[in-house]
Structures are given as C-alpha cells and as structure tokens.
PDB file of C-alpha atoms in Angstrom:
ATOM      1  CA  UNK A   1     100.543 107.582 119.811  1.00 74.00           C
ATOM      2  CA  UNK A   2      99.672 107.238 116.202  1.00 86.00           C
ATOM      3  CA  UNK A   3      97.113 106.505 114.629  1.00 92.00           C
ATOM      4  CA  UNK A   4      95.669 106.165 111.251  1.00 97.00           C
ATOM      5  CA  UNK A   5      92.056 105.556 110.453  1.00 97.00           C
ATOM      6  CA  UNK A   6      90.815 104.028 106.925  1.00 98.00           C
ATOM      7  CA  UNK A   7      87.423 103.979 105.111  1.00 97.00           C
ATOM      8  CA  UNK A   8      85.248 102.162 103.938  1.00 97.00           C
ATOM      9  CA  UNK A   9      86.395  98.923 105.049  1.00 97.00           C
ATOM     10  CA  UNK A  10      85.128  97.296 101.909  1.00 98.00           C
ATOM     11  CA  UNK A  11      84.115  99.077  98.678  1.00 98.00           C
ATOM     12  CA  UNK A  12      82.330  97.403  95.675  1.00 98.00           C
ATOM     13  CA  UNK A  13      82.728  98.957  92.084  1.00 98.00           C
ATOM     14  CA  UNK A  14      81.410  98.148  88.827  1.00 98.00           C
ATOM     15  CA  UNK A  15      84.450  97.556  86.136  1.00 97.00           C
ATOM     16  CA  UNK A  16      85.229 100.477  84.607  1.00 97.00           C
ATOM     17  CA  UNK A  17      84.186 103.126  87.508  1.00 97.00           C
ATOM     18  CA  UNK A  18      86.356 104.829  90.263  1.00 98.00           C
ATOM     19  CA  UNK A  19      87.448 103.986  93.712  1.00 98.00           C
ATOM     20  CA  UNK A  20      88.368 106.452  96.319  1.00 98.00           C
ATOM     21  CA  UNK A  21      89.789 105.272  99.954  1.00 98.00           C
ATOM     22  CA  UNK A  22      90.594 107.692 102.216  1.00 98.00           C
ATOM     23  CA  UNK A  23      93.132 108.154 105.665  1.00 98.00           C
ATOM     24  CA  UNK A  24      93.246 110.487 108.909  1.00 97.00           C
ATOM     25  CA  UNK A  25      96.289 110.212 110.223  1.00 96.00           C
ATOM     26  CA  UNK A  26      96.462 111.799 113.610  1.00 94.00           C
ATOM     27  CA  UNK A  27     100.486 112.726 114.153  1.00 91.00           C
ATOM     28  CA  UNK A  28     101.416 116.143 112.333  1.00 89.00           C
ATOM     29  CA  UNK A  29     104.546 114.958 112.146  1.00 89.00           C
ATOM     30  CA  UNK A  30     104.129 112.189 109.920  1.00 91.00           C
ATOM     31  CA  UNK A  31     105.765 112.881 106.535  1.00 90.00           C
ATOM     32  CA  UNK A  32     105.573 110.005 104.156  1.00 93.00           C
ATOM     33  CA  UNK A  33     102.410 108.038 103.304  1.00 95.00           C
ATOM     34  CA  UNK A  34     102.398 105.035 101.283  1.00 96.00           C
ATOM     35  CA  UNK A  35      99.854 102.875  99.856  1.00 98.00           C
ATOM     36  CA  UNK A  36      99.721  99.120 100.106  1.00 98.00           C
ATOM     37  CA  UNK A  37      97.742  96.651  97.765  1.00 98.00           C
ATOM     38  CA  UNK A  38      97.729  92.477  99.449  1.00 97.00           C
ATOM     39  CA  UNK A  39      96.498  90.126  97.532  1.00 96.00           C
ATOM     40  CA  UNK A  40      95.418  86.781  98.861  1.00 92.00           C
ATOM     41  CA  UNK A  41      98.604  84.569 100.176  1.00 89.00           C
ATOM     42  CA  UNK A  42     100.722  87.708  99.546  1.00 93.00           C
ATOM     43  CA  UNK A  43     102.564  89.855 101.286  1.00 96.00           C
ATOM     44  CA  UNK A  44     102.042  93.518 100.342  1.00 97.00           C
ATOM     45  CA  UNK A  45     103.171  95.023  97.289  1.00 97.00           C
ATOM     46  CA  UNK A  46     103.801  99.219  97.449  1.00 96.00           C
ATOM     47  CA  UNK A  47     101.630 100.671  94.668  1.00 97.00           C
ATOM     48  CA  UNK A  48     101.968 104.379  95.387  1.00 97.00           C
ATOM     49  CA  UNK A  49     103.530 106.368  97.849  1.00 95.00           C
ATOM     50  CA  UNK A  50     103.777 110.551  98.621  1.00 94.00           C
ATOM     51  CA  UNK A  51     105.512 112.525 100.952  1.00 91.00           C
ATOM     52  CA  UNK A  52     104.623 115.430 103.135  1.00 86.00           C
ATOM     53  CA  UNK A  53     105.859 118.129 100.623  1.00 86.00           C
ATOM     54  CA  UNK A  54     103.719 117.361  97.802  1.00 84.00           C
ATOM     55  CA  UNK A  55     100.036 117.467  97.734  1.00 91.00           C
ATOM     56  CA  UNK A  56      99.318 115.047  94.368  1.00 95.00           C
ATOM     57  CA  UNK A  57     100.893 112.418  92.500  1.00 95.00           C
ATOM     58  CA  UNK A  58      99.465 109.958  89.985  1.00 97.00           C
ATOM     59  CA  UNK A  59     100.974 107.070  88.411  1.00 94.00           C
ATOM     60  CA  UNK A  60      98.343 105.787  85.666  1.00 96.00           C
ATOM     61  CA  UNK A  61      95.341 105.082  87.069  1.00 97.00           C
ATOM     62  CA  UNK A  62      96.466 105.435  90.547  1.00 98.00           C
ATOM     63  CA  UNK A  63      96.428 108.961  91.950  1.00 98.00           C
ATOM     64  CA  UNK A  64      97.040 109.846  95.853  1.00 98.00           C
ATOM     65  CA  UNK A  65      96.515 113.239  97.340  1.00 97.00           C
ATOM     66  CA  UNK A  66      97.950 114.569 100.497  1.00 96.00           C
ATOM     67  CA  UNK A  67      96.183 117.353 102.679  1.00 95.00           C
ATOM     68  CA  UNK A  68      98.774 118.525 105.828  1.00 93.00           C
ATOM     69  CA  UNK A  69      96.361 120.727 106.958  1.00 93.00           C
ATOM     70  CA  UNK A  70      93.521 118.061 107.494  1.00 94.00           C
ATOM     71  CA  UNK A  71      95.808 115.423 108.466  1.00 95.00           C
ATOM     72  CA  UNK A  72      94.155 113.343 105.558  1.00 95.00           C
ATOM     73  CA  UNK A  73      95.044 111.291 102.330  1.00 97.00           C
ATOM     74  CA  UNK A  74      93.333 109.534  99.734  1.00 98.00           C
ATOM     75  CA  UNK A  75      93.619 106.788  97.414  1.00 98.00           C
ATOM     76  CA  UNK A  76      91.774 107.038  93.906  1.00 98.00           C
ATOM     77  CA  UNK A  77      91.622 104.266  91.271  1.00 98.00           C
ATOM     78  CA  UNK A  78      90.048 105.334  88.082  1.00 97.00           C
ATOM     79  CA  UNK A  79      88.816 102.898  85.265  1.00 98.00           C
ATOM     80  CA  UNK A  80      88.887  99.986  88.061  1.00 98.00           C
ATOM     81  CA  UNK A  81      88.943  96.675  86.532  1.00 97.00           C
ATOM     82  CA  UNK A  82      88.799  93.248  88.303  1.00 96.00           C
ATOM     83  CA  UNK A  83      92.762  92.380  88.712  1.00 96.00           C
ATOM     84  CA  UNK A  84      92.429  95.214  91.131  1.00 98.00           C
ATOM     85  CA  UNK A  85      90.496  93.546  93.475  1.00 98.00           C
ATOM     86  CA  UNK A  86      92.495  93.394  96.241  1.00 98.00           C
ATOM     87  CA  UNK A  87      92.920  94.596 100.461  1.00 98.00           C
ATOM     88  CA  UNK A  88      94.398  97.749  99.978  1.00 98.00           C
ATOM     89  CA  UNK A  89      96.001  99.972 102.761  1.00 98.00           C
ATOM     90  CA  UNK A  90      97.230 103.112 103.613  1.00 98.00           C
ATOM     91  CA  UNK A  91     100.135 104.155 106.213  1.00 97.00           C
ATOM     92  CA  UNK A  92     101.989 106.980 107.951  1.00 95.00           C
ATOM     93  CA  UNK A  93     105.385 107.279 108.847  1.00 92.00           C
ATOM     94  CA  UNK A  94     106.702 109.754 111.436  1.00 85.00           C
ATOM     95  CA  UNK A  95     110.120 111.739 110.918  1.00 80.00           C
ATOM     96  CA  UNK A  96     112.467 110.525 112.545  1.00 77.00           C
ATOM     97  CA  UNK A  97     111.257 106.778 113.463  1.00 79.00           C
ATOM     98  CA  UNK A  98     113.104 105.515 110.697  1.00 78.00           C
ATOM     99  CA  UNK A  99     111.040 102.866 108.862  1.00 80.00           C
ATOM    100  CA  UNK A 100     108.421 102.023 111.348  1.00 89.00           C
ATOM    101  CA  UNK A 101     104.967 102.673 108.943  1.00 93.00           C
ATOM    102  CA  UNK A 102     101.455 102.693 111.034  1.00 95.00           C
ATOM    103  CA  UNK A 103      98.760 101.063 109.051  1.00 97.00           C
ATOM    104  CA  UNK A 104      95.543 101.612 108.456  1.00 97.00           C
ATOM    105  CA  UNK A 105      92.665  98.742 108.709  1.00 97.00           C
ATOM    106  CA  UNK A 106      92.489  97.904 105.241  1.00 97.00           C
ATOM    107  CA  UNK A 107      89.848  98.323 102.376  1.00 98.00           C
ATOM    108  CA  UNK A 108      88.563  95.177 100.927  1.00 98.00           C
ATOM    109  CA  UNK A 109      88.165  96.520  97.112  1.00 98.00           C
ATOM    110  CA  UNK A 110      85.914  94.340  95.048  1.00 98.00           C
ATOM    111  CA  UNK A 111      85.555  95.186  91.149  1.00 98.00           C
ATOM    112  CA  UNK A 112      82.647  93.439  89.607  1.00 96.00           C
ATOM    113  CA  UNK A 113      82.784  92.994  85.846  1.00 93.00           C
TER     114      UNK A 113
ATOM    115  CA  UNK G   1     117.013  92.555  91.713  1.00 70.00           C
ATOM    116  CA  UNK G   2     115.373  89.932  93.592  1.00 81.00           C
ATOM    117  CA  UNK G   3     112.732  90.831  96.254  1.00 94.00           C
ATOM    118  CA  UNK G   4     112.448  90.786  99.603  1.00 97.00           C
ATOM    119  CA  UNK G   5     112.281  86.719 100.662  1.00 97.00           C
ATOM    120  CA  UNK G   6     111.034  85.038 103.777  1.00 98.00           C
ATOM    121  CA  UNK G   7     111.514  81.331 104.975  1.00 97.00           C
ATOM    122  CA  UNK G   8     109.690  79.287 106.147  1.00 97.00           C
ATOM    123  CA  UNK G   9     106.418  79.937 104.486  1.00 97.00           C
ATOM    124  CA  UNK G  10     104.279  78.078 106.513  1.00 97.00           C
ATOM    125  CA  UNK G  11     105.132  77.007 110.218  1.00 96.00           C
ATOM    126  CA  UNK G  12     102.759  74.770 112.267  1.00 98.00           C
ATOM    127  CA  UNK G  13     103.869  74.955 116.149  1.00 98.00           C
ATOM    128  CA  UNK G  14     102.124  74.110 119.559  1.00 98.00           C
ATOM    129  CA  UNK G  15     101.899  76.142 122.597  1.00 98.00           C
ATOM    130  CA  UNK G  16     105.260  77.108 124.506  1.00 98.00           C
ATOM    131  CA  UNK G  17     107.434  76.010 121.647  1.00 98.00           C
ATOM    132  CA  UNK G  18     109.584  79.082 120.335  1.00 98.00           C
ATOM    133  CA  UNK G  19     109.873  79.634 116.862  1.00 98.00           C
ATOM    134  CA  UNK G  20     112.669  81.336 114.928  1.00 98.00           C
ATOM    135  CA  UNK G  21     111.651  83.205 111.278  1.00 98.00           C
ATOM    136  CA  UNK G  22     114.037  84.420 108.668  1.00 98.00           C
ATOM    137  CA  UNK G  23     114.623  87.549 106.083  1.00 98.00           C
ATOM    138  CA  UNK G  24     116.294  88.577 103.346  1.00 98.00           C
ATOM    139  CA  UNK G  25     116.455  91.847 102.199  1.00 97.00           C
ATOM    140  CA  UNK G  26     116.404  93.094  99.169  1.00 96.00           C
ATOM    141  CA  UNK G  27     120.623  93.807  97.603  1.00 95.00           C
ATOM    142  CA  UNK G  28     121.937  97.221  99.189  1.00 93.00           C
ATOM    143  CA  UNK G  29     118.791  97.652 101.801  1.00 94.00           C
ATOM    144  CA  UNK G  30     119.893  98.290 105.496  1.00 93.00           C
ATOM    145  CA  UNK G  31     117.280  98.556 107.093  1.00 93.00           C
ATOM    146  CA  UNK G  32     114.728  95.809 108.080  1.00 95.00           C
ATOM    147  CA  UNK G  33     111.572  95.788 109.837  1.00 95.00           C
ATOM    148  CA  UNK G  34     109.304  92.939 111.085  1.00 97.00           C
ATOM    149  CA  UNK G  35     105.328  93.345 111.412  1.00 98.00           C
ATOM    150  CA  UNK G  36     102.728  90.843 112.662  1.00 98.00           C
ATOM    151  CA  UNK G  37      99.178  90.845 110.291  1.00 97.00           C
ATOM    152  CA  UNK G  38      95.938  89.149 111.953  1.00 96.00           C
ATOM    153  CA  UNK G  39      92.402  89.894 110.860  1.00 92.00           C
ATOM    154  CA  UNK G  40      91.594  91.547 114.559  1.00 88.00           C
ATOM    155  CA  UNK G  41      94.402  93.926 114.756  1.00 90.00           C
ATOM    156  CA  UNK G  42      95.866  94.162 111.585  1.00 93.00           C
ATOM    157  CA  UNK G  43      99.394  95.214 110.864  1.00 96.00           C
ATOM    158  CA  UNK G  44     100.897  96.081 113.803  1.00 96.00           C
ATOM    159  CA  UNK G  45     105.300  97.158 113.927  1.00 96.00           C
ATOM    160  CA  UNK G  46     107.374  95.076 115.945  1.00 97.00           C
ATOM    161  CA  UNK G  47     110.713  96.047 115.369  1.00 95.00           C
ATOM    162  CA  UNK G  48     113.041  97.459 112.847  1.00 94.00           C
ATOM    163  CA  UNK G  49     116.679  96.945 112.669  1.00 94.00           C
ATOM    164  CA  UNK G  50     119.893  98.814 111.162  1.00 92.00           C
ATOM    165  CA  UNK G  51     123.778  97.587 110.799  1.00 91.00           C
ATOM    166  CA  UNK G  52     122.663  95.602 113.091  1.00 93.00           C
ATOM    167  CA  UNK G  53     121.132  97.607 115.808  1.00 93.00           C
ATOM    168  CA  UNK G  54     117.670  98.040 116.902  1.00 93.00           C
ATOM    169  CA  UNK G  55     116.564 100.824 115.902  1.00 90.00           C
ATOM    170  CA  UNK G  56     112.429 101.171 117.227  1.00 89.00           C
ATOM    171  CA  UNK G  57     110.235  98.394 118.857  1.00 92.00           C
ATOM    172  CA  UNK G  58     106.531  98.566 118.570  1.00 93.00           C
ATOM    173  CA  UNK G  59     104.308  97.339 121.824  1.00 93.00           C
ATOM    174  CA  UNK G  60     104.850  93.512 122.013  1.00 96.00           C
ATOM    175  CA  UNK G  61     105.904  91.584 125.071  1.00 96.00           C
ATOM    176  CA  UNK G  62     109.587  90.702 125.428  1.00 96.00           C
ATOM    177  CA  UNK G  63     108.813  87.221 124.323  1.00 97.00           C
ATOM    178  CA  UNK G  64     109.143  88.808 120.630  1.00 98.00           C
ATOM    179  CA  UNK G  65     112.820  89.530 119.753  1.00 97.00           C
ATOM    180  CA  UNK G  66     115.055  90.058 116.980  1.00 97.00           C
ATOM    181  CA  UNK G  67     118.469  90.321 115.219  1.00 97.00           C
ATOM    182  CA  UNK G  68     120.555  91.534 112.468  1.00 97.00           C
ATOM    183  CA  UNK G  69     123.608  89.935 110.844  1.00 97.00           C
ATOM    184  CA  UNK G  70     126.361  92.396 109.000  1.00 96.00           C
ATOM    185  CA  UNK G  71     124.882  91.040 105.617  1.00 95.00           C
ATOM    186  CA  UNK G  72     121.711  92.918 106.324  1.00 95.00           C
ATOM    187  CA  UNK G  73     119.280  89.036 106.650  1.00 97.00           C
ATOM    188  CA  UNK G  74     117.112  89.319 110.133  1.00 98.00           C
ATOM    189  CA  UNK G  75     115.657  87.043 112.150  1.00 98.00           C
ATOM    190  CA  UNK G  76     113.117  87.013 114.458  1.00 98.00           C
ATOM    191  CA  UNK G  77     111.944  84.893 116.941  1.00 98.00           C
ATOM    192  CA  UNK G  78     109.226  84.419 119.191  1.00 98.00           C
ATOM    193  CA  UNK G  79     109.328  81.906 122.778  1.00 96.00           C
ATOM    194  CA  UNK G  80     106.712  80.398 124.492  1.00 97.00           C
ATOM    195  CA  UNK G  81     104.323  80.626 121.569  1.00 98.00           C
ATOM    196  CA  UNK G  82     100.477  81.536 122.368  1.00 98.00           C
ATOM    197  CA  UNK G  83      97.656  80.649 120.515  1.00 97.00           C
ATOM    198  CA  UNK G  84      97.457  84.346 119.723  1.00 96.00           C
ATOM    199  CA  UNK G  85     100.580  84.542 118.197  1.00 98.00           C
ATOM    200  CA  UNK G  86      99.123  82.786 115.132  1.00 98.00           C
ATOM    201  CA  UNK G  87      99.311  85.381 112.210  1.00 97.00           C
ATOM    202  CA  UNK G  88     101.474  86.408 108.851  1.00 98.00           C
ATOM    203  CA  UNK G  89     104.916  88.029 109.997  1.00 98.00           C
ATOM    204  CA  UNK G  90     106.002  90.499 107.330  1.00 98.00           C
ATOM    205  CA  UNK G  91     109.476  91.586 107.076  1.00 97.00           C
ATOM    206  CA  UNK G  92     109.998  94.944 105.052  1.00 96.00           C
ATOM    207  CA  UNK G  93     113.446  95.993 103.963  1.00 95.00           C
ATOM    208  CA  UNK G  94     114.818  99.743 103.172  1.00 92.00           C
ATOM    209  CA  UNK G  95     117.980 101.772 102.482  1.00 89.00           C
ATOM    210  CA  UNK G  96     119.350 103.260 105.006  1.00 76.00           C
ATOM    211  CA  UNK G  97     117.760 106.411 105.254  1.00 69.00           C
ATOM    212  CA  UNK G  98     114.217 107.328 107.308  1.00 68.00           C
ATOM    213  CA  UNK G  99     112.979 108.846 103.941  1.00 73.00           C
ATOM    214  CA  UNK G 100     113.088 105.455 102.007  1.00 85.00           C
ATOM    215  CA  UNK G 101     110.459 103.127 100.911  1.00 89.00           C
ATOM    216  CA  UNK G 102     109.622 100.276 102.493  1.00 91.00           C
ATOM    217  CA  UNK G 103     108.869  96.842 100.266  1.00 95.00           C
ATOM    218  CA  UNK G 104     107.368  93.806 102.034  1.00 97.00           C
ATOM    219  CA  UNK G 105     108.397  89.880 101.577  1.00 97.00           C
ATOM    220  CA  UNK G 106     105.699  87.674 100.826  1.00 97.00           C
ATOM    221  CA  UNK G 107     105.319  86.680 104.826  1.00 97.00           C
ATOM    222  CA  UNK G 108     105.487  83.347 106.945  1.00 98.00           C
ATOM    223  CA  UNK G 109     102.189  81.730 108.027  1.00 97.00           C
ATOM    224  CA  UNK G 110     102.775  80.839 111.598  1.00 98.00           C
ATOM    225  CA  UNK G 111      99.421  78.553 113.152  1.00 98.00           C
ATOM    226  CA  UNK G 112     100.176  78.043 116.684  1.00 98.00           C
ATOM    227  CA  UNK G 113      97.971  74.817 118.066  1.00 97.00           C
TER     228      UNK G 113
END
C-alpha cells in the first residue's frame, strides 16, 4: 500500500535560519501533498499544500517543492523563528481515494532564539 | 466560517465500554474523515464518509465504525474499548470533490483505563 516516509524526525534551528523536511512517497499515483503543522493540544492546522501538476509553490516563508519523478517533496521554512516550533507533517493522497491523506511520522521542529 | 469542531474533548473510559465521538464540519463540506493519532503509529485513516455513505476504510478492526447524518456532522464510535485504543481522534472535513483540502478539528482525547 502506501507509504510515505519523513525526515529528520526532529530538527533544531537557530532563529532566523532555514528548515528543510523532506517526503518519499512510494504510490505514483498520489497527486496532492499537503503539509501539516500540530501544535501541542491541537489538532492540525494545513499550512501549505501542492498538487501533482506543479513542481513549486511558496506562501511567505513557507515554500514546498514537488518532484514526480523521485516520488519526493519537501518542506522549507526560511527566516524560522520560535512560534514555529511545532510537529510538522507531510501527506499523500492517491487519485481517486477521495480524502483519505497517508501521513508521514512527523518532524519535531524546534527554533531556538 | 467556523472550523471544524469536535465534542467531547476529553473522554476517560475503562476497558469494554464503547464510546461514541462527534463532528462537525466545517459550512458546505461533504465530506468527512476520521483518523486515530498515537505517538507509536502516528496518524493512521479510519474512515471517510460522503452524503452519508462510506466512502474508504483504513485497516482497523470492525469494532471501529462510523456514520453520517444528511447535515454533513459524523460520528464515530468505537465498542469494547482496549487499552490501545487510547489516542487523539481527528476528524477532517472537505467539499465534495477528491481534489479538495482537507482541514482537521482540534481532536478528542480518549484515555482508556
């Protein structure tokens, strides 16, 4: 079935530096990949998402990047500051499965000022 | 609009009782999809439902089950609780379509004893 591998499991920063998390996702028919952020006692909160016909897409300091042909994707946080410490995860969805989303294991991002 | 909402937030049980969560989806989202969160396996699908229908079911034992009303609100419920079946249950709501984007409630907190 499918799966979707994330690394690191935890990442330290300094404020102010950049974050990257990356995916495998092993189904090539997965077409939509969002990212998750879960902060303590919360449920998760979508951040950024991209689908299978684009390769980049950045929203402030949030960028993802898609590549089909590796069957990988990748989070990247620049100017990290501490509110964005956080679990942060990555999923895949295959077409047609509707809305079921495979997650990955999570990256515990800590951002030390 | 308001977000996706989940009740009860907390839920202390003992073993063999059944249990019975609710959620809300966010106004105009048909689609709804429950997932269990523990620290060993992570976030794993259980089920996703639409107008009403189920419309995929993830790898959990038959003790696991849900439902949709024709106002979109789920519920699921679980029987003959385990001590493994302590965890966060998300619910996730969508529009209609398999292209759409997910958004998460802020979870229940079952502890089974």
């Amino acid at each position: 079935g499918e799966n979707v591998e994330q690394h690191p499991s935890t990442l330290s920063v300094q404020e102010g530096d950049s974050a990257v998390i990356k995916c495998t996702y092993s189904d090539s028919a997965s077409n939509y990949f969002p990212w998750y952020k879960q902060e303590l006692g919360k449920g998760p909160q979508l951040i950024i998402d991209i689908r299978s016909n684009v390769g980049e897409k950045k929203d402030q300091r949030i960028a993802v990047t898609l590549n089909k042909t590796a069957k990988h994707f990748s989070l990247h946080i620049t100017e990290t500051q501490p509110e964005d410490s956080a679990v942060y995860f990555c999923a895949a969805r295959i077409y047609n499965q509707g809305g079921k989303l495979i997650f990955g294991q999570g990256t515990e991002l800590s951002v030390k000022p | 609009k308001a977000g996706v909402t989940q009740t009860p937030r907390y839920l202390i049980k003992t073993r063999g009782q059944q249990v019975t969560l609710s959620c809300s989806p966010i106004s105009g989202h048909r689609s709804v999809s429950w997932y269990q969160q523990t620290p060993g396996q992570g976030l794993q699908f259980l089920f996703e439902y639409f107008s009403e229908t189920q419309r995929n079911k993830g790898n959990f034992p038959g003790r696991f089950s849900g439902r949709q009303f024709s106002n979109s609100r789920s519920e699921m419920n679980v029987s003959t609780l385990e001590l493994g079946d302590s965890a966060l249950y998300l619910c996730a709501s969508s529009l209609a379509d398999g292209l759409a984007t997910p958004y998460f409630g802020p979870g229940t907190r079952l502890l089974v004893l």
